[in-house]
mmCIF file of C-alpha atoms in Angstrom:
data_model
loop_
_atom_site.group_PDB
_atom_site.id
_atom_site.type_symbol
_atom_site.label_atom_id
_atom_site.label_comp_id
_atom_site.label_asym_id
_atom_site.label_seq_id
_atom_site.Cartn_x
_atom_site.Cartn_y
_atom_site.Cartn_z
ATOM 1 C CA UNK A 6 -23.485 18.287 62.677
ATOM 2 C CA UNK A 7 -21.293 17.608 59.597
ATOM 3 C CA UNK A 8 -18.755 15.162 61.877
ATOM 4 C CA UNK A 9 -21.651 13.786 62.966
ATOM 5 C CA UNK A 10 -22.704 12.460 59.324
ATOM 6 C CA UNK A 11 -19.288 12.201 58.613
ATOM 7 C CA UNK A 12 -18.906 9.572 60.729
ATOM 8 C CA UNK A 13 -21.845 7.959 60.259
ATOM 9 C CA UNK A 14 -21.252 7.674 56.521
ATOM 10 C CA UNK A 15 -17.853 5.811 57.373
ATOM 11 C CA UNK A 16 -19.789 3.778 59.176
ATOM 12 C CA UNK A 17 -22.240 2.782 56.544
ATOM 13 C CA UNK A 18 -19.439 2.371 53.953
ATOM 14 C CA UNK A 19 -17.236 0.218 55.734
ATOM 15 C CA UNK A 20 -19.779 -2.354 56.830
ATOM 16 C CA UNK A 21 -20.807 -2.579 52.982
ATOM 17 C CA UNK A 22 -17.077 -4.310 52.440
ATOM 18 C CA UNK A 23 -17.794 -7.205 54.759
ATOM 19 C CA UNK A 24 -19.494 -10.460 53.146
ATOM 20 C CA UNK A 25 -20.493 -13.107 55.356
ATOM 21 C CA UNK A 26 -18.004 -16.117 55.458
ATOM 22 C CA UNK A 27 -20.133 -19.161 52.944
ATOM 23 C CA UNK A 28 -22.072 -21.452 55.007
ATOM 24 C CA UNK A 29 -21.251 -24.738 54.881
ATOM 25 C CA UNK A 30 -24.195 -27.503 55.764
ATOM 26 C CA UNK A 31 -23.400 -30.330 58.250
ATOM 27 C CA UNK A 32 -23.454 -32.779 55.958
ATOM 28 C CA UNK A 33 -21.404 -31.386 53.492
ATOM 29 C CA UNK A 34 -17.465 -33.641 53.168
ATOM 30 C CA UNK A 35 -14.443 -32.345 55.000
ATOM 31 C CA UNK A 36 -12.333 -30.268 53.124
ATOM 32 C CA UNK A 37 -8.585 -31.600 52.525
ATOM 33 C CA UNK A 38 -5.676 -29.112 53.325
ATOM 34 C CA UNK A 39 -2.983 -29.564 50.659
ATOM 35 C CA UNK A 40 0.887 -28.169 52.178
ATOM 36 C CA UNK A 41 3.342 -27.521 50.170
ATOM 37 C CA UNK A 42 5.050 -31.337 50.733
ATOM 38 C CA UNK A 43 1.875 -32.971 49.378
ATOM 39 C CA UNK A 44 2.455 -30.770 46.393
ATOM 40 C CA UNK A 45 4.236 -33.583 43.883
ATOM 41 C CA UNK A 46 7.776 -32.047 42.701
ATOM 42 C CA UNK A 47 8.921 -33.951 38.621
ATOM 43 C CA UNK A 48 10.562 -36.738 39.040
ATOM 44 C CA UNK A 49 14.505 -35.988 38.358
ATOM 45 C CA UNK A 50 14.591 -38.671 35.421
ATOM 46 C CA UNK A 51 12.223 -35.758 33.015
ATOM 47 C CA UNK A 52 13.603 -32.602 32.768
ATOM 48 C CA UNK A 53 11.106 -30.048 32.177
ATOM 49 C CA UNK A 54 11.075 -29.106 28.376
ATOM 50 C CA UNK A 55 11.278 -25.319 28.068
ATOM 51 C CA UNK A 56 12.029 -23.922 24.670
ATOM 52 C CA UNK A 57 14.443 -21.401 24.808
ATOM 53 C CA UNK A 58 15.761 -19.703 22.132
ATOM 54 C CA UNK A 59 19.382 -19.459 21.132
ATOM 55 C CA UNK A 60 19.196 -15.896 19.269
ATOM 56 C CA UNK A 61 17.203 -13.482 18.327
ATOM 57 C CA UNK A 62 14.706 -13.666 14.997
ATOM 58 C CA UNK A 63 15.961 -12.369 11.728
ATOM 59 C CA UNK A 64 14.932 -9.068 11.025
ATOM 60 C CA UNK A 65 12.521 -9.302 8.168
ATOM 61 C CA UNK A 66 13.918 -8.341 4.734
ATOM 62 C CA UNK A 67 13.324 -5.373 3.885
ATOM 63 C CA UNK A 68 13.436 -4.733 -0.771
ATOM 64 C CA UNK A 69 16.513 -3.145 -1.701
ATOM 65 C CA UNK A 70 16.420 0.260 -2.800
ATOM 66 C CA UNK A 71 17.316 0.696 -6.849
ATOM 67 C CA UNK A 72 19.058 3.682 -7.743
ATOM 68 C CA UNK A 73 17.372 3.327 -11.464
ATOM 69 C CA UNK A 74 13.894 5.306 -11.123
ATOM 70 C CA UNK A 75 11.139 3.356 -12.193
ATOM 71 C CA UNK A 76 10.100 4.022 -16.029
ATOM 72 C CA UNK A 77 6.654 4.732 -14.884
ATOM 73 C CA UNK A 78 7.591 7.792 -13.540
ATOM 74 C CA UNK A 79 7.097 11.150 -15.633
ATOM 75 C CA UNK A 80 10.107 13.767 -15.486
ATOM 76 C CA UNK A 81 9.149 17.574 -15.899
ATOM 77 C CA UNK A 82 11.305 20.573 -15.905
ATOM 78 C CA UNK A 83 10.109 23.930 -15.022
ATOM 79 C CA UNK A 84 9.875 26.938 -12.900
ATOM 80 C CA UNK A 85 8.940 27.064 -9.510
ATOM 81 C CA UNK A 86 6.430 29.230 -8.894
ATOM 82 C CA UNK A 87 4.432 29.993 -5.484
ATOM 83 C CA UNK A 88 -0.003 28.993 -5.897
ATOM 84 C CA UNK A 89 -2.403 31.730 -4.586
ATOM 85 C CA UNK A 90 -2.751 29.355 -1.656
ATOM 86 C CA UNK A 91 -0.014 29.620 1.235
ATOM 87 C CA UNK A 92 1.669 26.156 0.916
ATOM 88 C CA UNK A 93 0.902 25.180 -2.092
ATOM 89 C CA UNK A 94 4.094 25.172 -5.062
ATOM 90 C CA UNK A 95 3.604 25.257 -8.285
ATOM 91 C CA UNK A 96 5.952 23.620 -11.359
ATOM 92 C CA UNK A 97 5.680 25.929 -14.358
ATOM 93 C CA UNK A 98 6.065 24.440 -17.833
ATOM 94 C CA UNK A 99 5.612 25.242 -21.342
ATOM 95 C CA UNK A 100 2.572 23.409 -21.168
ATOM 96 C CA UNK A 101 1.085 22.628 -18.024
ATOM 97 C CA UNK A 102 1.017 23.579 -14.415
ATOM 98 C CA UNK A 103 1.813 20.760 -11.874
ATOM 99 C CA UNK A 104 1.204 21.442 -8.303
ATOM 100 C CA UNK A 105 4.050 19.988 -6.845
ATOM 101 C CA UNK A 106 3.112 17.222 -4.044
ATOM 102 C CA UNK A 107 6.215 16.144 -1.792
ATOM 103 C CA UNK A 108 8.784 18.170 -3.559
ATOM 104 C CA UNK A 109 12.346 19.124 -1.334
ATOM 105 C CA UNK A 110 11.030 22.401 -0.149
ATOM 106 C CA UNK A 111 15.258 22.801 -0.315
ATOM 107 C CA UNK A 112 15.364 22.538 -4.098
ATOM 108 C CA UNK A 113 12.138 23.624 -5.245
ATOM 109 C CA UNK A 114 12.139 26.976 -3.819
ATOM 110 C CA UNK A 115 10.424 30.121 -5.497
ATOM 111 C CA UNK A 116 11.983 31.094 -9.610
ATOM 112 C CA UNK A 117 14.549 27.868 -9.125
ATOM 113 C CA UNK A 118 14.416 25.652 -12.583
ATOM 114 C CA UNK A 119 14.105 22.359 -11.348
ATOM 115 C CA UNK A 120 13.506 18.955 -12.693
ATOM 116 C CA UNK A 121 11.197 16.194 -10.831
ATOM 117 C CA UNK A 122 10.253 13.113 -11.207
ATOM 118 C CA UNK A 123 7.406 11.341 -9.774
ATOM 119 C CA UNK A 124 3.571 11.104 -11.131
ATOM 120 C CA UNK A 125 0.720 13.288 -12.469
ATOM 121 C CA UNK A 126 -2.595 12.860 -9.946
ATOM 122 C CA UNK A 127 -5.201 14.846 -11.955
ATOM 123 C CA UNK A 128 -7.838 13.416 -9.756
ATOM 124 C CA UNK A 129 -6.388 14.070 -6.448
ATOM 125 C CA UNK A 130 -8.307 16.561 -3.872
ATOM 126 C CA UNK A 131 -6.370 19.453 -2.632
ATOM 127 C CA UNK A 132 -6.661 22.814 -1.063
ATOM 128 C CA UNK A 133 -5.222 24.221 -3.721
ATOM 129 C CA UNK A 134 -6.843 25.341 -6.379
ATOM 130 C CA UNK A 135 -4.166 25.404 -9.186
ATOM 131 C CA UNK A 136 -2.332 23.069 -11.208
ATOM 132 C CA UNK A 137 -2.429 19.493 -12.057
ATOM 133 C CA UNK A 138 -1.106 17.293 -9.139
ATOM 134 C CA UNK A 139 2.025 15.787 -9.021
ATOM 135 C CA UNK A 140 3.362 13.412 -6.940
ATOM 136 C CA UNK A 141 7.272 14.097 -6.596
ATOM 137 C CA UNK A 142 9.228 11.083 -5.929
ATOM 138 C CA UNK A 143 12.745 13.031 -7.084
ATOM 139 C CA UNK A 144 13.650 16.683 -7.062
ATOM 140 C CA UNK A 145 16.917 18.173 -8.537
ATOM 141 C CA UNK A 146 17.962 22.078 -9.882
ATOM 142 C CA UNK A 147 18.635 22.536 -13.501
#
C-alpha cells in the first residue's frame, strides 16, 4: 500500500512542473530568429573604451600616532588593589579609588605601584561596585 501512494504522489508532483507551451493566435506576426551572424560585431575603427586601472588605490591615511600623551589626560599613581568583584582592579590613592578600565593586566597586577594615565568616568555603568572609573590609556610600574 505505501509504494502504491508512493508512486502515485510522484506522479502528482511531477506533472505539477509542466506548464503548457504559450499559445500563440493565428493572427499574431512571425517571430524573427536572430543567429549569431546577424548579431552586429563594433566596427574595428572604435575600440571599445574599458577603464582599466593601472594600480591599485592608495590606502587611506591613517593619523600618525604622537608619542606626547594628550594634556587632557589625568596621571595617577597608586596601589593596585583587587575590587570585591572578580575582574574588577582597583587603583589605590591617597585620595580616591579609581577602578581601573583597560589597564595592562601585565603591569597592574595585585600590590604593584603603578602610574596610569588615561581619564576619570564617574558616570560610567559597571559591574563593579567600587571606585571611580578610569579609563587607562597608559600603564607603567613605579
Amino acid at each position: 500500500m505505501r509504494g502504491l501512494a508512493a508512486v502515485l504522489l510522484c506522479l502528482v508532483l511531477a506533472s505539477c512542473g509542466q506548464v503548457p507551451p504559450p499559445q500563440v493566435p493565428a493572427s499574431a506576426p512571425p517571430l524573427s530568429v536572430v543567429t549569431s551572424a546577424a548579431v552586429a560585431s563594433p566596427p574595428s575603427s572604435a575600440p571599445l573604451s574599458v577603464p582599466v586601472p593601472t594600480s591599485a588605490p592608495p590606502p587611506p591615511t591613517l593619523p600618525t600616532p604622537s608619542r606626547a600623551l594628550d594634556p587632557s589626560l589625568t596621571t595617577v599613581r597608586g596601589t593596585v588593589s583587587g575590587g570585591v568583584e572578580s575582574g574588577c582592579t582597583l587603583l589605590s590613592t591617597p585620595g580616591e579609588q579609581y577602578l581601573l578600565l583597560g589597564a595592562d593586566p601585565a603591569i597592574a597586577v595585585a600590590g604593584a605601584v603603578v602610574e596610569v594615565s588615561g581619564r576619570p568616568d564617574p558616570g560610567a555603568m559597571t559591574t563593579c561596585q567600587q571606585g571611580t572609573p578610569f579609563h587607562v590609556v597608559r600603564t607603567s610600574r613605579v
